[in-house]
Amino acid sequence: MKYWRTPYDLDKIEVPKGKVHIIKDRCKGCGFCVEFCPRDVLEMSEEFNSKGYHPPRVKNPENCVNCGLCEMICPEFAIWSTAKGEKEGKGGQQVPRGNKG
Amino acid sequence: MTVLKAVKSRVKHPMDNLLRMDRIPHIWCPGCGIGIAVSAFAAALDKAKIDLDKVAIVSGIGCTGRVAGYVKIDSFHTTHGRAIAFATGIKLGNPEIKVVVFSGDGDLISIGGNHFIHAARRNMDMLVICVNNFIYAMTGGQVAPTTPLKAYATTSPFGCVEPPFNIPYIADSSGAVYVARWTALHVRRLTNSLVEALNKRGFSVVEVISPCAMYYSRINRLGDGLDMMKFYHDNAEIKHGEDTKNLDIGFQTKIIVGKFVDRERPSYLESYNRWLSEMKDGTP
């Protein structure tokens, strides 16, 4: 990461790392996640999904900081991110939202 | 098939528990902002820590009217424009339930306009989420009461001549206690606003400006949903506490967003119960 000035607590604060998950077949190719990702992690892929749209693809996986904007801005519930340090025993899932099963 | 594959690979989106997965993928077009409003609402329900058995969601007819079918909480899809009337019934029948009306501008402001102003006047305890896409999208792009002046629609081939409604101004002047407006791009602020509105007692209105990629922007040659989102990015201005008179939206002009009204007024049930107890005390 590039800083315009070195923060005093740079050695104390750990920049979170995230992993992006994409359900390709839900995507309708609107491109919101690719355009508005603040860390430029995603790009549109050339491949087609089962509906005939181009889903996004992870371009720079090391840039993801698990901000979760892609999850919020996706109208199709097709993309989300998880923290990389989390245990991946449950398939890398986040704690599901909602208290009803 | 999509759902089957997702189930097979056991990949689950964090919001899948709040959605009726047998109905996903939804019918909304690529580039539509209603899905974003639903995400924000689901995130807000989670953040506000509300018991999902105590929430009911009511929607009317139209693109946004489909929301009730996709959210996995008690929901009802009412007739055109009557979402607020139905929600009033739920609230009076069981005051413990937090009622949310999720509908579009054509449903809430034109056909249900009268219900909207009277529910605001009575200060019925409910949250109204109005997704405004400036047009009747599901029926083929007719002029809505929110279509900006000079904008084209299928029923205004020479441009709209009727001045549009300013939704925060109607809500404010009719007596709503919480009024905010955000675009589909401001997801975080929209979520926080919805959390605040869910915890508010009284008639709260949150307007969500959403791109309509297939009708509004196609007829007006504004590009697709992504271009509309870029337009919001460049032209939305956050002004909290702005006088609601100044919130008119013109054709491709600046959009003022923010939280405009946050005040306290006794809700309908509170004033009704106080009136009842005064009557019982024998002071006519």
mmCIF file of C-alpha atoms in Angstrom:
data_model
loop_
_atom_site.group_PDB
_atom_site.id
_atom_site.type_symbol
_atom_site.label_atom_id
_atom_site.label_comp_id
_atom_site.label_asym_id
_atom_site.label_seq_id
_atom_site.Cartn_x
_atom_site.Cartn_y
_atom_site.Cartn_z
ATOM 1 C CA MET A 1 0.000 0.000 0.000
ATOM 2 C CA LYS A 2 1.277 3.483 -0.851
ATOM 3 C CA TYR A 3 0.912 6.300 1.660
ATOM 4 C CA TRP A 4 1.311 10.029 1.025
ATOM 5 C CA ARG A 5 2.742 10.290 4.516
ATOM 6 C CA THR A 6 3.833 7.443 6.758
ATOM 7 C CA PRO A 7 1.315 7.069 9.588
ATOM 8 C CA TYR A 8 2.866 7.048 13.070
ATOM 9 C CA ASP A 9 1.121 3.832 14.046
ATOM 10 C CA LEU A 10 1.836 1.992 10.809
ATOM 11 C CA ASP A 11 3.602 -0.874 12.588
ATOM 12 C CA LYS A 12 0.759 -1.330 15.097
ATOM 13 C CA ILE A 13 -2.195 -1.372 12.717
ATOM 14 C CA GLU A 14 -2.722 -4.405 10.589
ATOM 15 C CA VAL A 15 -4.357 -3.810 7.218
ATOM 16 C CA PRO A 16 -7.108 -6.419 6.941
ATOM 17 C CA LYS A 17 -6.951 -8.846 4.087
ATOM 18 C CA GLY A 18 -10.017 -10.214 2.388
ATOM 19 C CA LYS A 19 -11.028 -12.892 -0.026
ATOM 20 C CA VAL A 20 -13.713 -12.284 -2.650
ATOM 21 C CA HIS A 21 -16.320 -14.956 -3.334
ATOM 22 C CA ILE A 22 -18.413 -14.820 -6.496
ATOM 23 C CA ILE A 23 -21.429 -16.941 -7.425
ATOM 24 C CA LYS A 24 -20.957 -16.554 -11.159
ATOM 25 C CA ASP A 25 -24.318 -17.931 -12.229
ATOM 26 C CA ARG A 26 -26.274 -15.318 -10.275
ATOM 27 C CA CYS A 27 -24.484 -12.390 -11.925
ATOM 28 C CA LYS A 28 -26.262 -10.223 -14.507
ATOM 29 C CA GLY A 29 -23.126 -8.350 -15.527
ATOM 30 C CA CYS A 30 -24.140 -4.845 -14.411
ATOM 31 C CA GLY A 31 -20.519 -3.990 -13.542
ATOM 32 C CA PHE A 32 -21.265 -2.049 -10.304
ATOM 33 C CA CYS A 33 -18.754 -4.053 -8.248
ATOM 34 C CA VAL A 34 -16.010 -3.659 -10.844
ATOM 35 C CA GLU A 35 -16.578 0.097 -11.190
ATOM 36 C CA PHE A 36 -16.963 0.997 -7.522
ATOM 37 C CA CYS A 37 -14.456 -1.337 -5.828
ATOM 38 C CA PRO A 38 -12.232 1.154 -3.972
ATOM 39 C CA ARG A 39 -9.162 -1.092 -4.262
ATOM 40 C CA ASP A 40 -9.538 -2.094 -7.914
ATOM 41 C CA VAL A 41 -9.701 -5.802 -7.126
ATOM 42 C CA LEU A 42 -12.147 -6.892 -9.832
ATOM 43 C CA GLU A 43 -12.447 -6.823 -13.593
ATOM 44 C CA MET A 44 -15.047 -8.070 -16.072
ATOM 45 C CA SER A 45 -14.149 -11.500 -17.433
ATOM 46 C CA GLU A 46 -14.482 -12.705 -20.996
ATOM 47 C CA GLU A 47 -16.264 -15.923 -20.060
ATOM 48 C CA PHE A 48 -20.056 -16.329 -20.098
ATOM 49 C CA ASN A 49 -22.190 -17.641 -17.259
ATOM 50 C CA SER A 50 -25.252 -19.819 -17.733
ATOM 51 C CA LYS A 51 -27.459 -16.743 -18.351
ATOM 52 C CA GLY A 52 -25.074 -15.365 -20.998
ATOM 53 C CA TYR A 53 -23.642 -12.468 -18.966
ATOM 54 C CA HIS A 54 -19.991 -11.746 -18.237
ATOM 55 C CA PRO A 55 -19.405 -12.169 -14.493
ATOM 56 C CA PRO A 56 -16.590 -10.287 -12.714
ATOM 57 C CA ARG A 57 -13.233 -11.914 -12.054
ATOM 58 C CA VAL A 58 -10.677 -11.247 -9.318
ATOM 59 C CA LYS A 59 -7.789 -9.332 -10.873
ATOM 60 C CA ASN A 60 -5.715 -8.249 -7.852
ATOM 61 C CA PRO A 61 -6.603 -10.611 -4.975
ATOM 62 C CA GLU A 62 -3.896 -9.179 -2.714
ATOM 63 C CA ASN A 63 -5.507 -5.700 -2.826
ATOM 64 C CA CYS A 64 -8.777 -6.736 -1.130
ATOM 65 C CA VAL A 65 -9.191 -5.277 2.374
ATOM 66 C CA ASN A 66 -12.579 -6.908 3.106
ATOM 67 C CA CYS A 67 -14.468 -3.594 3.063
ATOM 68 C CA GLY A 68 -17.635 -5.366 1.893
ATOM 69 C CA LEU A 69 -18.747 -2.714 -0.605
ATOM 70 C CA CYS A 70 -19.135 -5.328 -3.370
ATOM 71 C CA GLU A 71 -21.545 -7.280 -1.160
ATOM 72 C CA MET A 72 -23.632 -4.174 -0.456
ATOM 73 C CA ILE A 73 -23.712 -2.803 -3.995
ATOM 74 C CA CYS A 74 -24.455 -6.068 -5.804
ATOM 75 C CA PRO A 75 -28.147 -6.106 -6.795
ATOM 76 C CA GLU A 76 -28.041 -9.866 -7.410
ATOM 77 C CA PHE A 77 -26.598 -11.148 -4.083
ATOM 78 C CA ALA A 78 -23.787 -12.761 -6.078
ATOM 79 C CA ILE A 79 -20.563 -11.445 -4.528
ATOM 80 C CA TRP A 80 -19.171 -11.014 -1.016
ATOM 81 C CA SER A 81 -15.886 -10.951 0.797
ATOM 82 C CA THR A 82 -14.598 -12.642 3.929
ATOM 83 C CA ALA A 83 -11.614 -11.846 6.115
ATOM 84 C CA LYS A 84 -8.651 -13.944 5.109
ATOM 85 C CA GLY A 85 -7.580 -14.848 8.639
ATOM 86 C CA GLU A 86 -10.949 -16.515 9.342
ATOM 87 C CA LYS A 87 -11.148 -20.266 9.660
ATOM 88 C CA GLU A 88 -12.336 -21.728 6.405
ATOM 89 C CA GLY A 89 -13.790 -24.905 7.862
ATOM 90 C CA LYS A 90 -17.324 -23.909 6.828
ATOM 91 C CA GLY A 91 -16.395 -23.214 3.227
ATOM 92 C CA GLY A 92 -15.025 -19.756 3.977
ATOM 93 C CA GLN A 93 -18.426 -18.437 4.959
ATOM 94 C CA GLN A 94 -19.212 -15.309 6.883
ATOM 95 C CA VAL A 95 -21.605 -15.533 9.793
ATOM 96 C CA PRO A 96 -24.985 -15.511 8.014
ATOM 97 C CA ARG A 97 -27.235 -12.510 8.511
ATOM 98 C CA GLY A 98 -30.535 -12.832 10.300
ATOM 99 C CA ASN A 99 -31.401 -14.841 13.386
ATOM 100 C CA LYS A 100 -33.922 -17.094 11.658
ATOM 101 C CA GLY A 101 -32.831 -20.263 9.901
ATOM 102 C CA MET B 1 -30.425 -24.073 -12.272
ATOM 103 C CA THR B 2 -28.513 -21.232 -10.681
ATOM 104 C CA VAL B 3 -29.940 -22.041 -7.299
ATOM 105 C CA LEU B 4 -29.281 -25.753 -7.740
ATOM 106 C CA LYS B 5 -25.645 -25.126 -8.513
ATOM 107 C CA ALA B 6 -25.237 -22.849 -5.516
ATOM 108 C CA VAL B 7 -26.856 -25.452 -3.275
ATOM 109 C CA LYS B 8 -24.703 -28.218 -4.714
ATOM 110 C CA SER B 9 -21.452 -26.396 -4.115
ATOM 111 C CA ARG B 10 -22.723 -25.304 -0.658
ATOM 112 C CA VAL B 11 -21.698 -21.754 -1.424
ATOM 113 C CA LYS B 12 -23.910 -19.396 0.498
ATOM 114 C CA HIS B 13 -24.157 -15.653 0.329
ATOM 115 C CA PRO B 14 -24.338 -14.054 3.800
ATOM 116 C CA MET B 15 -27.780 -12.653 2.953
ATOM 117 C CA ASP B 16 -29.260 -15.942 1.743
ATOM 118 C CA ASN B 17 -30.943 -16.497 5.110
ATOM 119 C CA LEU B 18 -33.017 -13.343 4.659
ATOM 120 C CA LEU B 19 -34.115 -14.130 1.114
ATOM 121 C CA ARG B 20 -36.516 -16.666 -0.336
ATOM 122 C CA MET B 21 -33.872 -18.531 -2.280
ATOM 123 C CA ASP B 22 -36.392 -20.552 -4.294
ATOM 124 C CA ARG B 23 -37.409 -17.284 -5.995
ATOM 125 C CA ILE B 24 -33.906 -15.996 -6.712
ATOM 126 C CA PRO B 25 -32.759 -14.962 -9.374
ATOM 127 C CA HIS B 26 -35.172 -12.058 -9.156
ATOM 128 C CA ILE B 27 -36.911 -10.423 -12.109
ATOM 129 C CA TRP B 28 -35.156 -7.043 -11.905
ATOM 130 C CA CYS B 29 -33.170 -6.022 -14.972
ATOM 131 C CA PRO B 30 -29.374 -5.851 -15.044
ATOM 132 C CA GLY B 31 -28.366 -2.409 -13.789
ATOM 133 C CA CYS B 32 -31.490 -1.903 -11.653
ATOM 134 C CA GLY B 33 -31.016 -0.451 -8.172
ATOM 135 C CA ILE B 34 -33.881 -2.190 -6.351
ATOM 136 C CA GLY B 35 -31.660 -5.166 -5.466
ATOM 137 C CA ILE B 36 -29.269 -2.731 -3.777
ATOM 138 C CA ALA B 37 -32.134 -1.283 -1.733
ATOM 139 C CA VAL B 38 -33.082 -4.825 -0.653
ATOM 140 C CA SER B 39 -29.442 -5.549 0.326
ATOM 141 C CA ALA B 40 -29.336 -2.345 2.349
ATOM 142 C CA PHE B 41 -32.630 -3.204 4.037
ATOM 143 C CA ALA B 42 -31.448 -6.725 4.875
ATOM 144 C CA ALA B 43 -28.194 -5.336 6.276
ATOM 145 C CA ALA B 44 -30.163 -2.756 8.278
ATOM 146 C CA LEU B 45 -32.423 -5.438 9.786
ATOM 147 C CA ASP B 46 -29.305 -7.294 10.832
ATOM 148 C CA LYS B 47 -27.617 -4.175 12.215
ATOM 149 C CA ALA B 48 -30.690 -2.972 14.122
ATOM 150 C CA LYS B 49 -30.890 -6.408 15.841
ATOM 151 C CA ILE B 50 -34.642 -6.616 15.364
ATOM 152 C CA ASP B 51 -36.378 -9.936 15.949
ATOM 153 C CA LEU B 52 -37.385 -11.043 12.460
ATOM 154 C CA ASP B 53 -40.613 -12.565 13.785
ATOM 155 C CA LYS B 54 -41.676 -9.052 14.810
ATOM 156 C CA VAL B 55 -41.217 -7.453 11.392
ATOM 157 C CA ALA B 56 -43.791 -7.408 8.602
ATOM 158 C CA ILE B 57 -43.109 -6.094 5.145
ATOM 159 C CA VAL B 58 -45.854 -4.849 2.845
ATOM 160 C CA SER B 59 -45.473 -3.807 -0.751
ATOM 161 C CA GLY B 60 -47.762 -2.730 -3.530
ATOM 162 C CA ILE B 61 -47.600 -3.253 -7.268
ATOM 163 C CA GLY B 62 -44.714 -2.526 -9.580
ATOM 164 C CA CYS B 63 -41.083 -3.449 -9.885
ATOM 165 C CA THR B 64 -40.420 -2.554 -6.247
ATOM 166 C CA GLY B 65 -43.659 -4.288 -5.292
ATOM 167 C CA ARG B 66 -41.887 -7.576 -5.913
ATOM 168 C CA VAL B 67 -39.711 -7.067 -2.834
ATOM 169 C CA ALA B 68 -42.307 -8.659 -0.540
ATOM 170 C CA GLY B 69 -41.939 -11.870 -2.515
ATOM 171 C CA TYR B 70 -38.179 -12.055 -2.161
ATOM 172 C CA VAL B 71 -37.643 -11.220 1.510
ATOM 173 C CA LYS B 72 -37.966 -14.129 3.933
ATOM 174 C CA ILE B 73 -39.949 -12.420 6.668
ATOM 175 C CA ASP B 74 -43.701 -12.018 7.021
ATOM 176 C CA SER B 75 -44.663 -10.215 3.848
ATOM 177 C CA PHE B 76 -47.727 -9.230 1.906
ATOM 178 C CA HIS B 77 -48.126 -8.126 -1.703
ATOM 179 C CA THR B 78 -51.140 -5.829 -1.777
ATOM 180 C CA THR B 79 -53.253 -4.237 -4.501
ATOM 181 C CA HIS B 80 -52.027 -1.160 -6.326
ATOM 182 C CA GLY B 81 -51.414 1.802 -4.039
ATOM 183 C CA ARG B 82 -52.910 0.208 -0.924
ATOM 184 C CA ALA B 83 -49.695 -0.894 0.761
ATOM 185 C CA ILE B 84 -49.880 1.842 3.430
ATOM 186 C CA ALA B 85 -53.572 1.195 4.071
ATOM 187 C CA PHE B 86 -52.843 -2.500 4.598
ATOM 188 C CA ALA B 87 -49.826 -1.719 6.783
ATOM 189 C CA THR B 88 -52.001 0.582 8.934
ATOM 190 C CA GLY B 89 -54.300 -2.388 9.514
ATOM 191 C CA ILE B 90 -51.403 -4.621 10.574
ATOM 192 C CA LYS B 91 -50.073 -1.991 12.972
ATOM 193 C CA LEU B 92 -53.455 -1.374 14.611
ATOM 194 C CA GLY B 93 -54.205 -5.109 14.793
ATOM 195 C CA ASN B 94 -50.884 -5.953 16.449
ATOM 196 C CA PRO B 95 -48.982 -2.886 17.702
ATOM 197 C CA GLU B 96 -45.945 -5.004 18.634
ATOM 198 C CA ILE B 97 -45.060 -5.562 14.994
ATOM 199 C CA LYS B 98 -42.663 -3.223 13.208
ATOM 200 C CA VAL B 99 -44.294 -2.606 9.838
ATOM 201 C CA VAL B 100 -42.211 -1.736 6.801
ATOM 202 C CA VAL B 101 -43.750 -0.577 3.536
ATOM 203 C CA PHE B 102 -41.402 -1.195 0.621
ATOM 204 C CA SER B 103 -42.754 0.143 -2.633
ATOM 205 C CA GLY B 104 -42.128 2.343 -5.612
ATOM 206 C CA ASP B 105 -42.893 5.946 -6.437
ATOM 207 C CA GLY B 106 -45.782 5.113 -8.774
ATOM 208 C CA ASP B 107 -47.421 2.957 -6.144
ATOM 209 C CA LEU B 108 -46.887 5.139 -3.049
ATOM 210 C CA ILE B 109 -47.040 8.667 -4.398
ATOM 211 C CA SER B 110 -49.520 8.565 -7.257
ATOM 212 C CA ILE B 111 -52.094 5.826 -6.770
ATOM 213 C CA GLY B 112 -51.460 5.551 -3.044
ATOM 214 C CA GLY B 113 -50.750 9.265 -2.608
ATOM 215 C CA ASN B 114 -53.776 9.849 -0.436
ATOM 216 C CA HIS B 115 -52.896 6.984 1.898
ATOM 217 C CA PHE B 116 -49.355 8.348 2.084
ATOM 218 C CA ILE B 117 -50.320 11.848 3.220
ATOM 219 C CA HIS B 118 -52.966 10.646 5.640
ATOM 220 C CA ALA B 119 -50.701 8.059 7.255
ATOM 221 C CA ALA B 120 -48.128 10.851 7.678
ATOM 222 C CA ARG B 121 -50.797 13.149 9.137
ATOM 223 C CA ARG B 122 -51.853 10.502 11.679
ATOM 224 C CA ASN B 123 -48.195 9.619 12.298
ATOM 225 C CA MET B 124 -48.797 5.889 11.953
ATOM 226 C CA ASP B 125 -45.796 4.044 13.369
ATOM 227 C CA MET B 126 -44.237 2.547 10.215
ATOM 228 C CA LEU B 127 -41.215 2.815 7.963
ATOM 229 C CA VAL B 128 -41.870 3.634 4.316
ATOM 230 C CA ILE B 129 -39.063 2.860 1.885
ATOM 231 C CA CYS B 130 -39.911 4.506 -1.423
ATOM 232 C CA VAL B 131 -37.739 3.425 -4.341
ATOM 233 C CA ASN B 132 -37.911 6.252 -6.847
ATOM 234 C CA ASN B 133 -36.915 5.422 -10.419
ATOM 235 C CA PHE B 134 -38.801 8.364 -11.989
ATOM 236 C CA ILE B 135 -41.074 6.211 -14.133
ATOM 237 C CA TYR B 136 -43.669 3.398 -14.146
ATOM 238 C CA ALA B 137 -41.202 0.729 -15.140
ATOM 239 C CA MET B 138 -43.105 -2.551 -14.937
ATOM 240 C CA THR B 139 -45.969 -1.425 -17.179
ATOM 241 C CA GLY B 140 -43.712 -0.066 -19.914
ATOM 242 C CA GLY B 141 -42.260 3.312 -18.970
ATOM 243 C CA GLN B 142 -45.269 5.635 -18.571
ATOM 244 C CA VAL B 143 -45.051 9.087 -16.970
ATOM 245 C CA ALA B 144 -45.047 8.890 -13.174
ATOM 246 C CA PRO B 145 -45.736 11.785 -10.769
ATOM 247 C CA THR B 146 -41.990 11.901 -10.109
ATOM 248 C CA THR B 147 -40.867 12.102 -13.751
ATOM 249 C CA PRO B 148 -38.772 15.286 -14.025
ATOM 250 C CA LEU B 149 -39.836 18.108 -16.346
ATOM 251 C CA LYS B 150 -38.693 17.615 -19.957
ATOM 252 C CA ALA B 151 -37.832 13.948 -19.425
ATOM 253 C CA TYR B 152 -39.168 11.545 -22.028
ATOM 254 C CA ALA B 153 -41.379 8.586 -21.264
ATOM 255 C CA THR B 154 -43.478 6.334 -23.484
ATOM 256 C CA THR B 155 -46.552 8.478 -22.731
ATOM 257 C CA SER B 156 -44.693 11.797 -23.039
ATOM 258 C CA PRO B 157 -43.020 11.572 -26.453
ATOM 259 C CA PHE B 158 -42.308 15.334 -26.468
ATOM 260 C CA GLY B 159 -41.078 15.534 -22.890
ATOM 261 C CA CYS B 160 -42.962 15.597 -19.609
ATOM 262 C CA VAL B 161 -44.849 18.868 -19.010
ATOM 263 C CA GLU B 162 -46.141 18.163 -15.507
ATOM 264 C CA PRO B 163 -44.034 19.371 -12.579
ATOM 265 C CA PRO B 164 -42.973 16.380 -10.473
ATOM 266 C CA PHE B 165 -43.658 15.694 -6.821
ATOM 267 C CA ASN B 166 -40.902 16.308 -4.307
ATOM 268 C CA ILE B 167 -41.293 13.286 -2.034
ATOM 269 C CA PRO B 168 -39.384 14.577 1.054
ATOM 270 C CA TYR B 169 -41.390 17.832 0.896
ATOM 271 C CA ILE B 170 -44.773 16.036 0.847
ATOM 272 C CA ALA B 171 -43.660 13.764 3.688
ATOM 273 C CA ASP B 172 -42.317 16.674 5.758
ATOM 274 C CA SER B 173 -45.331 18.935 5.242
ATOM 275 C CA SER B 174 -47.764 16.109 5.986
ATOM 276 C CA GLY B 175 -46.064 15.410 9.313
ATOM 277 C CA ALA B 176 -43.541 12.567 8.917
ATOM 278 C CA VAL B 177 -41.044 12.356 11.776
ATOM 279 C CA TYR B 178 -38.077 11.042 9.816
ATOM 280 C CA VAL B 179 -37.327 11.933 6.191
ATOM 281 C CA ALA B 180 -34.176 10.986 4.307
ATOM 282 C CA ARG B 181 -33.163 10.562 0.711
ATOM 283 C CA TRP B 182 -30.257 8.529 -0.673
ATOM 284 C CA THR B 183 -29.321 7.167 -4.054
ATOM 285 C CA ALA B 184 -28.620 3.501 -4.747
ATOM 286 C CA LEU B 185 -24.930 4.368 -4.760
ATOM 287 C CA HIS B 186 -24.885 5.517 -1.107
ATOM 288 C CA VAL B 187 -25.350 1.985 0.264
ATOM 289 C CA ARG B 188 -23.602 2.496 3.601
ATOM 290 C CA ARG B 189 -25.360 5.757 4.411
ATOM 291 C CA LEU B 190 -28.647 4.253 3.244
ATOM 292 C CA THR B 191 -28.147 1.286 5.583
ATOM 293 C CA ASN B 192 -27.379 3.575 8.540
ATOM 294 C CA SER B 193 -30.407 5.693 7.699
ATOM 295 C CA LEU B 194 -32.634 2.610 7.585
ATOM 296 C CA VAL B 195 -31.319 1.495 10.989
ATOM 297 C CA GLU B 196 -32.169 4.912 12.440
ATOM 298 C CA ALA B 197 -35.598 4.877 10.819
ATOM 299 C CA LEU B 198 -36.315 1.337 12.072
ATOM 300 C CA ASN B 199 -35.634 2.498 15.626
ATOM 301 C CA LYS B 200 -37.784 5.615 15.237
ATOM 302 C CA ARG B 201 -41.372 5.748 16.494
ATOM 303 C CA GLY B 202 -43.695 7.288 13.964
ATOM 304 C CA PHE B 203 -44.012 7.705 10.233
ATOM 305 C CA SER B 204 -40.521 7.526 8.716
ATOM 306 C CA VAL B 205 -39.857 7.939 5.012
ATOM 307 C CA VAL B 206 -36.638 6.962 3.251
ATOM 308 C CA GLU B 207 -36.512 7.726 -0.467
ATOM 309 C CA VAL B 208 -34.052 5.680 -2.506
ATOM 310 C CA ILE B 209 -33.207 7.085 -5.937
ATOM 311 C CA SER B 210 -32.582 4.112 -8.175
ATOM 312 C CA PRO B 211 -31.420 3.750 -11.757
ATOM 313 C CA CYS B 212 -33.918 2.302 -14.231
ATOM 314 C CA ALA B 213 -31.716 0.926 -16.954
ATOM 315 C CA MET B 214 -34.406 -0.427 -19.247
ATOM 316 C CA TYR B 215 -36.968 2.396 -19.358
ATOM 317 C CA TYR B 216 -36.005 5.756 -17.870
ATOM 318 C CA SER B 217 -32.415 5.805 -19.035
ATOM 319 C CA ARG B 218 -33.040 4.012 -22.330
ATOM 320 C CA ILE B 219 -35.835 6.354 -23.450
ATOM 321 C CA ASN B 220 -33.836 9.400 -22.319
ATOM 322 C CA ARG B 221 -30.558 8.130 -23.838
ATOM 323 C CA LEU B 222 -28.734 8.174 -20.507
ATOM 324 C CA GLY B 223 -26.815 4.935 -20.979
ATOM 325 C CA ASP B 224 -27.203 1.863 -18.784
ATOM 326 C CA GLY B 225 -27.443 1.384 -15.021
ATOM 327 C CA LEU B 226 -23.709 1.839 -14.561
ATOM 328 C CA ASP B 227 -23.819 5.228 -16.311
ATOM 329 C CA MET B 228 -26.666 6.320 -14.020
ATOM 330 C CA MET B 229 -24.635 5.251 -10.978
ATOM 331 C CA LYS B 230 -21.665 7.254 -12.272
ATOM 332 C CA PHE B 231 -24.022 10.209 -12.685
ATOM 333 C CA TYR B 232 -25.111 9.852 -9.040
ATOM 334 C CA HIS B 233 -21.466 9.636 -8.044
ATOM 335 C CA ASP B 234 -20.689 12.970 -9.716
ATOM 336 C CA ASN B 235 -23.947 14.829 -9.053
ATOM 337 C CA ALA B 236 -25.269 13.764 -5.670
ATOM 338 C CA GLU B 237 -24.637 16.326 -2.958
ATOM 339 C CA ILE B 238 -25.003 15.453 0.733
ATOM 340 C CA LYS B 239 -26.743 18.221 2.695
ATOM 341 C CA HIS B 240 -28.099 17.054 6.031
ATOM 342 C CA GLY B 241 -30.911 19.134 7.437
ATOM 343 C CA GLU B 242 -31.610 20.905 4.141
ATOM 344 C CA ASP B 243 -35.025 22.584 3.876
ATOM 345 C CA THR B 244 -37.219 20.065 2.075
ATOM 346 C CA LYS B 245 -38.570 22.835 -0.199
ATOM 347 C CA ASN B 246 -35.238 22.874 -2.026
ATOM 348 C CA LEU B 247 -35.178 19.204 -2.908
ATOM 349 C CA ASP B 248 -36.784 19.258 -6.355
ATOM 350 C CA ILE B 249 -35.131 16.972 -8.857
ATOM 351 C CA GLY B 250 -34.893 18.259 -12.420
ATOM 352 C CA PHE B 251 -33.856 16.347 -15.504
ATOM 353 C CA GLN B 252 -30.173 15.452 -14.978
ATOM 354 C CA THR B 253 -29.639 18.157 -12.361
ATOM 355 C CA LYS B 254 -27.888 17.897 -9.010
ATOM 356 C CA ILE B 255 -29.565 15.549 -6.544
ATOM 357 C CA ILE B 256 -29.476 16.668 -2.929
ATOM 358 C CA VAL B 257 -29.357 13.697 -0.564
ATOM 359 C CA GLY B 258 -29.156 13.366 3.203
ATOM 360 C CA LYS B 259 -31.271 13.242 6.319
ATOM 361 C CA PHE B 260 -33.656 16.174 6.278
ATOM 362 C CA VAL B 261 -36.136 15.723 9.097
ATOM 363 C CA ASP B 262 -35.718 13.976 12.459
ATOM 364 C CA ARG B 263 -38.261 15.130 15.048
ATOM 365 C CA GLU B 264 -40.570 13.753 17.721
ATOM 366 C CA ARG B 265 -44.363 13.687 17.541
ATOM 367 C CA PRO B 266 -46.752 11.371 19.385
ATOM 368 C CA SER B 267 -47.604 8.452 17.120
ATOM 369 C CA TYR B 268 -51.211 7.583 16.298
ATOM 370 C CA LEU B 269 -51.460 4.737 18.817
ATOM 371 C CA GLU B 270 -49.908 6.817 21.610
ATOM 372 C CA SER B 271 -52.323 9.715 21.108
ATOM 373 C CA TYR B 272 -55.262 7.333 20.680
ATOM 374 C CA ASN B 273 -54.479 5.466 23.912
ATOM 375 C CA ARG B 274 -53.993 8.725 25.821
ATOM 376 C CA TRP B 275 -57.326 9.988 24.518
ATOM 377 C CA LEU B 276 -58.976 6.717 25.541
ATOM 378 C CA SER B 277 -57.618 6.863 29.096
ATOM 379 C CA GLU B 278 -58.698 10.495 29.423
ATOM 380 C CA MET B 279 -62.190 9.464 28.337
ATOM 381 C CA LYS B 280 -62.230 6.674 30.948
ATOM 382 C CA ASP B 281 -61.241 9.158 33.663
ATOM 383 C CA GLY B 282 -64.492 10.951 32.900
ATOM 384 C CA THR B 283 -63.088 14.248 31.734
ATOM 385 C CA PRO B 284 -64.939 14.816 28.485
#
